[in-house]
Short mmCIF file of C-alpha atoms in Angstrom, two decimals:
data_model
loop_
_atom_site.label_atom_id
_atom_site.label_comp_id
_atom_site.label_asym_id
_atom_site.label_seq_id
_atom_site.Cartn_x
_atom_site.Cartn_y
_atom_site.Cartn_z
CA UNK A 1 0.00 0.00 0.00
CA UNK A 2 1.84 3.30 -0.73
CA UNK A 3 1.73 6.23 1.24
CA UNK A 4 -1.39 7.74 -0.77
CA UNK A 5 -3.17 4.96 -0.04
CA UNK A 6 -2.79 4.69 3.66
CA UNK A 7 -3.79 7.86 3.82
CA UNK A 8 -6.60 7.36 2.68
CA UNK A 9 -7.12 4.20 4.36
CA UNK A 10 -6.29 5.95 8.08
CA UNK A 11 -8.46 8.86 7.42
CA UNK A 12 -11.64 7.02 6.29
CA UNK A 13 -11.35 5.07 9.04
CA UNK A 14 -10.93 7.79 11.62
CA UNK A 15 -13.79 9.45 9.58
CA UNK A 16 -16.11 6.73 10.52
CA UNK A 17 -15.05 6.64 13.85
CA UNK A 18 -14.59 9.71 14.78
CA UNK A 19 -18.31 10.43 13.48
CA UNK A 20 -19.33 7.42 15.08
CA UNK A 21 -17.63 8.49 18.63
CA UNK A 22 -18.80 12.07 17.85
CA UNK A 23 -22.13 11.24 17.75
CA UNK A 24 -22.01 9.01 20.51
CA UNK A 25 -20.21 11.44 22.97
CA UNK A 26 -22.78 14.46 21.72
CA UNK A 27 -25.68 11.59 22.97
CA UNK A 28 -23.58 11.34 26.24
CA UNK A 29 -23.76 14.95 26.80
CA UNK A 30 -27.30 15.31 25.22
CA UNK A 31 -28.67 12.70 27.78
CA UNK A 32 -27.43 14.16 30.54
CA UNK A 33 -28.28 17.86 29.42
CA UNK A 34 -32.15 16.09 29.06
CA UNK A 35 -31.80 14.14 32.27
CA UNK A 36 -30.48 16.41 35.13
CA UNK A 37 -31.51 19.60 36.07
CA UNK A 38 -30.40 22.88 34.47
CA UNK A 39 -28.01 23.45 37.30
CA UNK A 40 -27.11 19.86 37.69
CA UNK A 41 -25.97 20.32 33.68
CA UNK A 42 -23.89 23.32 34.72
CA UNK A 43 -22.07 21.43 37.30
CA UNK A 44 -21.60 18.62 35.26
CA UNK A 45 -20.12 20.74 32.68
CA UNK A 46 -17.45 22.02 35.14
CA UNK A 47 -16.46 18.83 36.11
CA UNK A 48 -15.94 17.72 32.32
CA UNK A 49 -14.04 21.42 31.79
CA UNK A 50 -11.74 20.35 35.21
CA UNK A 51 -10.88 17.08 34.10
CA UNK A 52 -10.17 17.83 30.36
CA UNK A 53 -7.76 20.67 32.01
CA UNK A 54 -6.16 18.44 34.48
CA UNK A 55 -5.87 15.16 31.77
CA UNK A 56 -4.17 17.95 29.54
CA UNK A 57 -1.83 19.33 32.42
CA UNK A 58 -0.26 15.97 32.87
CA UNK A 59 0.09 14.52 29.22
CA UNK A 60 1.99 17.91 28.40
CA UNK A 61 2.32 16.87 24.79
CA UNK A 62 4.22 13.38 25.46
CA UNK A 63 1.90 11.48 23.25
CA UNK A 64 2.32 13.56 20.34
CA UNK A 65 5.94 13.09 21.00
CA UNK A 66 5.86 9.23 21.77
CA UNK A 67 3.97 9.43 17.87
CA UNK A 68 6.53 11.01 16.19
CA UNK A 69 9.63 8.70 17.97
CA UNK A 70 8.09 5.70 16.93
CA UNK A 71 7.10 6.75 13.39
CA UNK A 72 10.68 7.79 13.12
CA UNK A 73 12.26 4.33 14.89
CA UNK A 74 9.46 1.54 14.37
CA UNK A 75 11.71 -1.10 15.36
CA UNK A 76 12.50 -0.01 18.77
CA UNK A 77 8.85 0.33 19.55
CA UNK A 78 9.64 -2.14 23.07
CA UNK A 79 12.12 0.55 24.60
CA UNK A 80 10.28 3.74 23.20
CA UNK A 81 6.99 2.34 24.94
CA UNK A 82 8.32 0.82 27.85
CA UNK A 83 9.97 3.72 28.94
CA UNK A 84 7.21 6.08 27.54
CA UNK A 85 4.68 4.09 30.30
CA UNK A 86 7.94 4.24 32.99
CA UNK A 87 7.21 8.50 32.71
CA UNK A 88 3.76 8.81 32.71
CA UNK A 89 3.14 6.38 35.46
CA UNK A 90 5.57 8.56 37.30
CA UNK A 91 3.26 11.26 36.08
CA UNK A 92 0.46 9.35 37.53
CA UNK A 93 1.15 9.65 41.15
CA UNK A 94 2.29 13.09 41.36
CA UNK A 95 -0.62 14.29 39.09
CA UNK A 96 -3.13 11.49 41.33
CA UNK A 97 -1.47 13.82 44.66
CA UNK A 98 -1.45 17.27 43.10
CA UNK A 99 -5.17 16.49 41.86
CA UNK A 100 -5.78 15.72 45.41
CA UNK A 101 -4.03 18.90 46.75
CA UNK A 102 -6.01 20.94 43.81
CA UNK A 103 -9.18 19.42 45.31
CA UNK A 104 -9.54 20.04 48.65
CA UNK A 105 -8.46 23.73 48.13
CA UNK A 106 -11.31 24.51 45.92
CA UNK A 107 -13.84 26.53 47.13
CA UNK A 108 -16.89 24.16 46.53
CA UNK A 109 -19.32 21.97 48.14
CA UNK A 110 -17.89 18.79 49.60
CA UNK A 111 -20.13 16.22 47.05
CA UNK A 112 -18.82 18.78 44.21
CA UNK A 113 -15.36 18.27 45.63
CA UNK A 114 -15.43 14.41 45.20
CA UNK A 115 -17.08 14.47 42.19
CA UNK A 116 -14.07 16.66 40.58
CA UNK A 117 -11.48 14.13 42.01
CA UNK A 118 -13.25 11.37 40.47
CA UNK A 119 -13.54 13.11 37.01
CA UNK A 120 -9.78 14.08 37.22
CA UNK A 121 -8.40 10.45 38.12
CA UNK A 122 -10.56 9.07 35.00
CA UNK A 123 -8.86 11.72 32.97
CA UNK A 124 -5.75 10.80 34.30
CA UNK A 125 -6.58 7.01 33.02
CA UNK A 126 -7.23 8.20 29.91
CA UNK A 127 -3.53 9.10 29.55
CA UNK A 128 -2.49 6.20 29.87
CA UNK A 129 -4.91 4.65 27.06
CA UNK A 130 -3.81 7.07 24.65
CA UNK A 131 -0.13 6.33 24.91
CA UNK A 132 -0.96 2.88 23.73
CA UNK A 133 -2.93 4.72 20.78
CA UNK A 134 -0.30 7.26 20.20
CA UNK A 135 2.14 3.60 18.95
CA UNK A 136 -0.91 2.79 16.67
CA UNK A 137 -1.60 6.19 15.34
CA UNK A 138 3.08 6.04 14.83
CA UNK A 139 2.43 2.73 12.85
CA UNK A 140 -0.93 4.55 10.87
CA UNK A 141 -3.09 1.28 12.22
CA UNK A 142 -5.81 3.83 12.35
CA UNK A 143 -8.15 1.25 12.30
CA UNK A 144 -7.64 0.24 15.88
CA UNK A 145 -7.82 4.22 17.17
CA UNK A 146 -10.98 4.28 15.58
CA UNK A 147 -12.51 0.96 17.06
CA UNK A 148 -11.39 2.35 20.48
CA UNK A 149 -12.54 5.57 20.05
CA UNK A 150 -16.00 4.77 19.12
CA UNK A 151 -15.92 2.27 21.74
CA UNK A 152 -15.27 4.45 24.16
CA UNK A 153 -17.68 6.94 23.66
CA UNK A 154 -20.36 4.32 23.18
CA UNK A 155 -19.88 3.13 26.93
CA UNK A 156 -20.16 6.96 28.12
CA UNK A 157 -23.48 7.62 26.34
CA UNK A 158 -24.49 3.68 27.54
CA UNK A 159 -23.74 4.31 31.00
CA UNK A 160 -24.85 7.32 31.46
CA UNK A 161 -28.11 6.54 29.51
CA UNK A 162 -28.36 3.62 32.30
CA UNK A 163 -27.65 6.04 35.78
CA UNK A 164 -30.70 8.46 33.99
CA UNK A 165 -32.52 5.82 33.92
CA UNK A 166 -32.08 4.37 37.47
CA UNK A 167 -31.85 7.83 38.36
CA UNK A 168 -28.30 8.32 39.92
CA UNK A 169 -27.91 11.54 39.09
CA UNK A 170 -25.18 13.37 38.64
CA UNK A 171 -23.26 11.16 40.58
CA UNK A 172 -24.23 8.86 38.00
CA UNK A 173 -23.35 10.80 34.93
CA UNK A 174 -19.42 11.38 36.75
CA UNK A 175 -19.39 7.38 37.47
CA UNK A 176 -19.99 6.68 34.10
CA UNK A 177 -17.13 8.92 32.65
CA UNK A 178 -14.67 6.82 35.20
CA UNK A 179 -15.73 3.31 33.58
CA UNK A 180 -15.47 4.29 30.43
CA UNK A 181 -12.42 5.54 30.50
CA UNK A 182 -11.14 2.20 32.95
CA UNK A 183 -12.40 0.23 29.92
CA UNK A 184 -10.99 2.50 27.29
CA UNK A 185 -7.67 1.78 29.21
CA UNK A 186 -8.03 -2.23 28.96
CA UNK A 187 -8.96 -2.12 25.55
CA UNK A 188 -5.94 -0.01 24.03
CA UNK A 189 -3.67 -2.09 26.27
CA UNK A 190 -4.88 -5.25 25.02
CA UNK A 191 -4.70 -4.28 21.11
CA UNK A 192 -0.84 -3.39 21.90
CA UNK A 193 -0.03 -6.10 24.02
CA UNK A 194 -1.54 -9.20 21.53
CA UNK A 195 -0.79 -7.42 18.00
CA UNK A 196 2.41 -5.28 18.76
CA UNK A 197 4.63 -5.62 21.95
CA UNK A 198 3.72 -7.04 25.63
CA UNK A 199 6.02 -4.24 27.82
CA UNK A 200 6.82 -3.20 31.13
CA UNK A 201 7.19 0.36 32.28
CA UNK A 202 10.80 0.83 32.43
CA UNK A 203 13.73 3.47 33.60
CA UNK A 204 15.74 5.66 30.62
CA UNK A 205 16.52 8.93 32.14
CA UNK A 206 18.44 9.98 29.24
CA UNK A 207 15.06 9.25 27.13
CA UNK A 208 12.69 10.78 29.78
CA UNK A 209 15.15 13.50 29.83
CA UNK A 210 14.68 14.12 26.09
CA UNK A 211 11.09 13.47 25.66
CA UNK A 212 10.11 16.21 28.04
CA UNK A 213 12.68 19.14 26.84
CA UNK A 214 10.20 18.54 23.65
CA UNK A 215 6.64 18.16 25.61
CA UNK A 216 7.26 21.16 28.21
CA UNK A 217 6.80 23.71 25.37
CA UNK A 218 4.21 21.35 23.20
CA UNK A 219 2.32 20.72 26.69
CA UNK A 220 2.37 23.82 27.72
CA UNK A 221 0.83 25.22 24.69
CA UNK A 222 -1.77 22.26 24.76
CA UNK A 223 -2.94 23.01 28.30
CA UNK A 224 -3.00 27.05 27.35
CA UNK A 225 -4.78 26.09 24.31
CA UNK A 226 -7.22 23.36 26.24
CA UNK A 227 -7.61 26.03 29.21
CA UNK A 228 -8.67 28.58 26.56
CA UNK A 229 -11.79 26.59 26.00
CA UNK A 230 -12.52 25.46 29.10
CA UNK A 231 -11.63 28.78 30.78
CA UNK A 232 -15.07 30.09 29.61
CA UNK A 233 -17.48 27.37 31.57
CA UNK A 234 -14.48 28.01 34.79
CA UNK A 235 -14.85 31.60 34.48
CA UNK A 236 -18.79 31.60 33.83
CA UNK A 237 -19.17 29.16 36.85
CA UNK A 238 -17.40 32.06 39.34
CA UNK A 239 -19.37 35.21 37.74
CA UNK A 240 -22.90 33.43 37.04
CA UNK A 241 -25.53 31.66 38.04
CA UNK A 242 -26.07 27.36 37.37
CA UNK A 243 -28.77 28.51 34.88
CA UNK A 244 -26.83 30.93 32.65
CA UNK A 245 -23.87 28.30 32.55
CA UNK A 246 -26.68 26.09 31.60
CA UNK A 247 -27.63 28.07 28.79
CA UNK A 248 -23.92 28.90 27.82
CA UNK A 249 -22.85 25.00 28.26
CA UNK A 250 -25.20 23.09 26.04
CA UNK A 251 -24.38 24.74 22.64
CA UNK A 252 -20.36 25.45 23.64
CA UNK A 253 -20.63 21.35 24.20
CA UNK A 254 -22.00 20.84 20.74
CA UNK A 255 -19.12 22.94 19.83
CA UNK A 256 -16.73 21.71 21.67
CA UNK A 257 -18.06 17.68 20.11
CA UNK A 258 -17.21 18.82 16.32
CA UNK A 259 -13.76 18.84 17.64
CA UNK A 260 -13.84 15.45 17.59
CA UNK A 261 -14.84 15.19 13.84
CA UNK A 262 -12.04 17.57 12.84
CA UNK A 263 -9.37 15.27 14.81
CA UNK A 264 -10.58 12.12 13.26
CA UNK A 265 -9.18 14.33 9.98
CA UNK A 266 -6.52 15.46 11.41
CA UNK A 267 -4.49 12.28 13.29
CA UNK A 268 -4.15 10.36 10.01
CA UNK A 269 -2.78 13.33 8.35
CA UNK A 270 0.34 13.64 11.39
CA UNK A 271 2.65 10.40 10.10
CA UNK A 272 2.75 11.89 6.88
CA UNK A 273 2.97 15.52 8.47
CA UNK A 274 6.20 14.27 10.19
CA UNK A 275 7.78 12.08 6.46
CA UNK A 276 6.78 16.26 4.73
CA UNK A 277 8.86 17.68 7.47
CA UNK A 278 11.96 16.12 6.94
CA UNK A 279 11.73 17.72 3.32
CA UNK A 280 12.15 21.44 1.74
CA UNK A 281 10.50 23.89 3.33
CA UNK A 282 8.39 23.92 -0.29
CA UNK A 283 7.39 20.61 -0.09
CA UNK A 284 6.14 21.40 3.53
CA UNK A 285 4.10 24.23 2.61
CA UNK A 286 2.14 23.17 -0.35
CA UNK A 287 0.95 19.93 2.66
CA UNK A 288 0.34 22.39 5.16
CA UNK A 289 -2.09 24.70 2.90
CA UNK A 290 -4.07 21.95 0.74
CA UNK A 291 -4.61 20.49 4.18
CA UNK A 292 -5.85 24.25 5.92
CA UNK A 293 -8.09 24.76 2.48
CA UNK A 294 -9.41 21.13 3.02
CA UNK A 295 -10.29 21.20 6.87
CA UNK A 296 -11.62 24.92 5.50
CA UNK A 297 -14.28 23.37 2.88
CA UNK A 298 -15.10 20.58 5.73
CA UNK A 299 -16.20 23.30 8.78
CA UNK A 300 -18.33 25.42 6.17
CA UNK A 301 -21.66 23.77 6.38
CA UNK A 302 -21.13 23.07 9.98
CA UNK A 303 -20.35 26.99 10.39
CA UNK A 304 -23.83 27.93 8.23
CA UNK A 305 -25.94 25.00 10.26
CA UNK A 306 -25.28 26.79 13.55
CA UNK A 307 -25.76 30.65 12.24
CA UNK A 308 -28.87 29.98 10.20
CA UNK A 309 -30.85 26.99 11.91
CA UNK A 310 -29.57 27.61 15.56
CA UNK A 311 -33.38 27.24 17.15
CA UNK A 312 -33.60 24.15 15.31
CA UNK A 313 -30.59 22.34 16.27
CA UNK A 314 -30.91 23.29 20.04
CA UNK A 315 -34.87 21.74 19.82
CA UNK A 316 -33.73 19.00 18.19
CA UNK A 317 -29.96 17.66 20.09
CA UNK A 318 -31.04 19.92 23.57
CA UNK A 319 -34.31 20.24 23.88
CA UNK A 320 -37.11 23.13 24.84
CA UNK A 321 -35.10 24.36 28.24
CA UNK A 322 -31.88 25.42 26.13
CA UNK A 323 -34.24 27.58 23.20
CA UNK A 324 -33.40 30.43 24.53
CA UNK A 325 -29.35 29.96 23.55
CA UNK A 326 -29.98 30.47 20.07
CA UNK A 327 -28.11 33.43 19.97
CA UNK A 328 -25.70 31.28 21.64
CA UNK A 329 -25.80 28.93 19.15
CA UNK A 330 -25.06 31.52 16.36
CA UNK A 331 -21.92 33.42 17.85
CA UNK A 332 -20.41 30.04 18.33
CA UNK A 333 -21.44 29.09 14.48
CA UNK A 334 -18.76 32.53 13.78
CA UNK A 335 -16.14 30.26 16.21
CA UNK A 336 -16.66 26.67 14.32
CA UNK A 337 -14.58 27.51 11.65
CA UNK A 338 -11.61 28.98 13.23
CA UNK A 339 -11.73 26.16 15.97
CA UNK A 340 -12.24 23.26 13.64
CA UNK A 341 -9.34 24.03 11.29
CA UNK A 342 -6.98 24.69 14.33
CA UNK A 343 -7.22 21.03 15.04
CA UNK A 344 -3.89 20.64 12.75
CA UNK A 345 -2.20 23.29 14.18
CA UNK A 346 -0.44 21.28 17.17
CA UNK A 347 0.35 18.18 14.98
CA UNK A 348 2.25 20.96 11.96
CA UNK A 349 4.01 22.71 14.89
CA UNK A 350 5.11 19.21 16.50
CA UNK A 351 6.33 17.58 12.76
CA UNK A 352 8.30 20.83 12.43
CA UNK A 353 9.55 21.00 16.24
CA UNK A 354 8.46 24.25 16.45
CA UNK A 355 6.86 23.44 19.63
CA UNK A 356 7.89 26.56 21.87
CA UNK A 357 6.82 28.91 19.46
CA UNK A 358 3.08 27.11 19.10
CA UNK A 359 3.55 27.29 22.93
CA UNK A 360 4.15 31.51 22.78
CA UNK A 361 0.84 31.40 19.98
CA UNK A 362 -0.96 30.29 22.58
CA UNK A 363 0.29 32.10 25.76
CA UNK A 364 -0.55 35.26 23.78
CA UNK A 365 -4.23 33.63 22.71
CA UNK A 366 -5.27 32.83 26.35
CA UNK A 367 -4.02 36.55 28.13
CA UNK A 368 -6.41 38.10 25.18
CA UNK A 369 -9.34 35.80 26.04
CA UNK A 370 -9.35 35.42 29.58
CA UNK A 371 -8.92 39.26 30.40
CA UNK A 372 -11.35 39.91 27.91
CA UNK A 373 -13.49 37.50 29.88
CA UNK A 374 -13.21 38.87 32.66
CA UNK A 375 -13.67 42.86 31.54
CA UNK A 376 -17.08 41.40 29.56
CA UNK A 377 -18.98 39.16 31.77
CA UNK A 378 -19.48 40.68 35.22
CA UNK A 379 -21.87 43.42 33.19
CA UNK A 380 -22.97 41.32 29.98
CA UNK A 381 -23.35 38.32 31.14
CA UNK A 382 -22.79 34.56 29.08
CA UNK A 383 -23.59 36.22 26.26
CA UNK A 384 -20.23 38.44 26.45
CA UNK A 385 -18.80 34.96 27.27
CA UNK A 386 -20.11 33.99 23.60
CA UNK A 387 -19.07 36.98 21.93
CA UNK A 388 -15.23 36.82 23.28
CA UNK A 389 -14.94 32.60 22.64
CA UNK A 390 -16.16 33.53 18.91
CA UNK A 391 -13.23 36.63 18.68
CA UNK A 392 -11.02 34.48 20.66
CA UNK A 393 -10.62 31.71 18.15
CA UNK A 394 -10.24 34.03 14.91
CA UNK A 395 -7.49 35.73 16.75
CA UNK A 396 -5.56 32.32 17.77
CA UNK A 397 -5.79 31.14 14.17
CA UNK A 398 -4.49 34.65 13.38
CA UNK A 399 -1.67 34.38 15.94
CA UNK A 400 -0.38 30.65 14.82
CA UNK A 401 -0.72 31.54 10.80
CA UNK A 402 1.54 34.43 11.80
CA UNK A 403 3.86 32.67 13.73
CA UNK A 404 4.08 30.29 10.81
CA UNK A 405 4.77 32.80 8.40
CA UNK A 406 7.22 34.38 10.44
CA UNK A 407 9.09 30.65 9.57
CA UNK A 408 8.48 31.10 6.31
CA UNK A 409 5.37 28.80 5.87
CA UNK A 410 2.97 31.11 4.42
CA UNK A 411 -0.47 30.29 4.13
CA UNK A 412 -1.90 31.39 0.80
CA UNK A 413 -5.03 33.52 2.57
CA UNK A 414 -7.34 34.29 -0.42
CA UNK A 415 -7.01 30.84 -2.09
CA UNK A 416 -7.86 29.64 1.10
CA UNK A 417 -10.93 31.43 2.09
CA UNK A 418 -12.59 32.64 -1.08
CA UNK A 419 -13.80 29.21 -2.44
CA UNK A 420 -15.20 28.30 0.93
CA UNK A 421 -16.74 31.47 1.98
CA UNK A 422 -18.47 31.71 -1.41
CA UNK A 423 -19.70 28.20 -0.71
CA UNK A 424 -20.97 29.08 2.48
CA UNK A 425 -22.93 31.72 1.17
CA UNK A 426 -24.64 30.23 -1.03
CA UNK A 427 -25.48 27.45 1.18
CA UNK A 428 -26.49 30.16 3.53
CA UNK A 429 -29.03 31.93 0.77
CA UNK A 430 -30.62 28.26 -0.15
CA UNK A 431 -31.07 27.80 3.67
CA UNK A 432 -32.66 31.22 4.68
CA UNK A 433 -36.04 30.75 3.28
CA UNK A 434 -36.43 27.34 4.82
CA UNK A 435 -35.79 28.70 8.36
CA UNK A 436 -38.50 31.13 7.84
CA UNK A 437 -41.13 28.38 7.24
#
């Protein structure tokens, strides 16, 4: 199979499965926005934003990093692994403590308290499934990431379609999210262990040594970038009531779920990615901008959906309570574009090892957002919330196509958007008349 091929062979299958688990995880979230109270819904959504902030604060880019090692050194898979699982159980227990620490300081009710430790220590098992997946993404055995995936997020919306139903409650909703991701664990180990390499965390300080002089930048611009989003739901939570975080967290999680479309597109793309960046600086750019005009043409629709028929999605995936976000709905239909073609950002900044400077991009991104956050909201409410998170993504894709430019990997802009945009309107026009029925 030559490289074209696999390509295409990884990316349809992390199309269907990242739809698949897409789907699945927006069911997940849709249940329990249908099946606990408004407030319950907000709390729930600031234990997912905690937990996606804390899994992110401990992976610190090492399985992007693990990815591109074995790509680059398939047969040593054994040591690059075993050592690889040596760090981040090391991570584990200081993460597991500082979670802990992090807990108990918070200034929250003492059931809200447990429930965030819980969410963070099934983050924390998610890290170590996805080092197993990061060797099967290295060897482009997509196939497997995608079973996984979908797997994954089938359990979530099972389980927590199961606690609704028994009615648990949100204790039920946060004790689903830790099985799953147990499960999601076994399973990723298991597909390594039987089709790849049986190993055993190991010592290589020299190697751990290496691996994180290249993650501390990459992480750190992956937590800044993660914080970004979830900063909005954190800061909302402090300034708001449970019922306007309500309002604001139902559509931002329908968001928030397309991310996992545009990653199914954009993880088959990193193995070849890291074979352009060993080439010319040409051959690099003309991958890096038919890929931005591709993941451009993909977001369109979804971008047009959320401005034009906002009412109508939120009836249909949220039901009556949320109707009242369509405006919502609609800022964050100005975001999906900008969001959902930055999914290849930290993958072209890793294959490049440009990582401190994607790190900078998104220092830069978060100090915009978060003081604008916090100048907007006190007096507008969510809805300044919406209006900074839709300003705040143009302005990181702004800030990381500059920064790539600046190392001489232009993006052609008006080959880029014109097509698209044009597109979009007209989709928009053939759509307008419809809504009004």
């Amino acid at each position: 199979m030559n490289p074209a091929q696999r390509v295409g062979k990884n990316v349809a299958w992390m199309l269907v499965g990242g739809a698949l688990g897409a789907v699945l995880q927006m069911l997940a979230v849709l249940l329990a926005a249908r099946g606990l109270q408004l407030n319950e819904f907000g709390t729930f959504n600031y234990l997912l934003s905690f937990a996606i902030v804390f899994q992110f604060l401990t992976d610190f880019g090492l399985t992007n990093i693990l990815t591109r090692e074995v790509a680059r050194h398939p047969n040593d898979i054994p040591h690059l692994l075993g050592s690889a699982k040596g760090l981040m159980w090391t991570l584990f227990v200081v993460s597991s403590t500082l979670l802990l620490g992090v807990v108990l300081l918070l200034r929250l009710p003492a059931s809200t308290k447990a429930q965030s430790f819980v969410m963070g220590l099934a983050s924390l098992t998610i890290l170590q499934a996805i080092s197993y997946s990061a060797v099967l993404r290295a060897l482009e055995a997509m196939e497997f990431n995608a079973i996984a995936f979908t797997f994954h997020k089938g359990l979530f919306a099972g389980f927590v379609a199961l606690s609704l139903w028994r009615h648990w409650g949100l204790w039920g909703v946060v004790i689903s999210y830790m099985a799953s991701c147990l499960i999601f664990w076994f399973f990723n180990w298991q597909i390594v262990s039987r089709r790849i390499a049986r190993v055993s965390p190991r010592i290589d300080l020299s190697l751990w040594k290496s691996m994180l002089a290249e993650a501390v930048p990459l992480g750190s611009g992956l937590v800044l970038r993660q914080f970004a989003w979830q900063a909005d739901v954190l800061i909302l939570a402090w300034l708001v009531d449970a019922t306007a975080l309500g309002l604001f967290s139902g559509p931002y999680r329908i968001l928030l779920g397309i991310r996992t479309i545009s990653m199914a597109f954009a993880l088959p793309l990193y193995p070849a990615m890291i074979r352009s960046g060993q080439g010319t600086k040409e051959e690099f750019g003309e991958f890096y901008n038919r890929a931005m005009k591709w993941f451009c043409c993909i977001s369109v629709p979804g971008a047009v959906l959320f401005i034009i028929w906002p009412r109508l999605l939120i009836g249909a995936l949220l039901g009556e309570k949320f109707i009242s976000a369509g405006s919502v709905m609609q800022w964050f239909g100005i975001a999906f574009m900008p969001m959902f073609v930055s999914s290849l950002f930290p993958f072209i900044f890793t294959a490049l090892k440009l990582p401190g400077v994607f790190c900078l991009a998104m220092a830069l991104a978060l100090v915009v957002r978060v003081g604008a956050e916090l100048a907007v909201v006190p007096s507008v409410g969510y809805i300044g919330a919406c209006v900074v998170a839709a300003f705040s993504e143009i302005g990181a894709f702004a800030i990381l196509i500059y920064f790539l430019k600046r190392k001489s990997y232009a993006l052609h802009t008006t080959e880029f958007l014109a097509k698209p945009i044009l597109a979009g309107l007209l989709m928009a026009t053939m759509l307008l008349p419809v809504r009004q029925l």
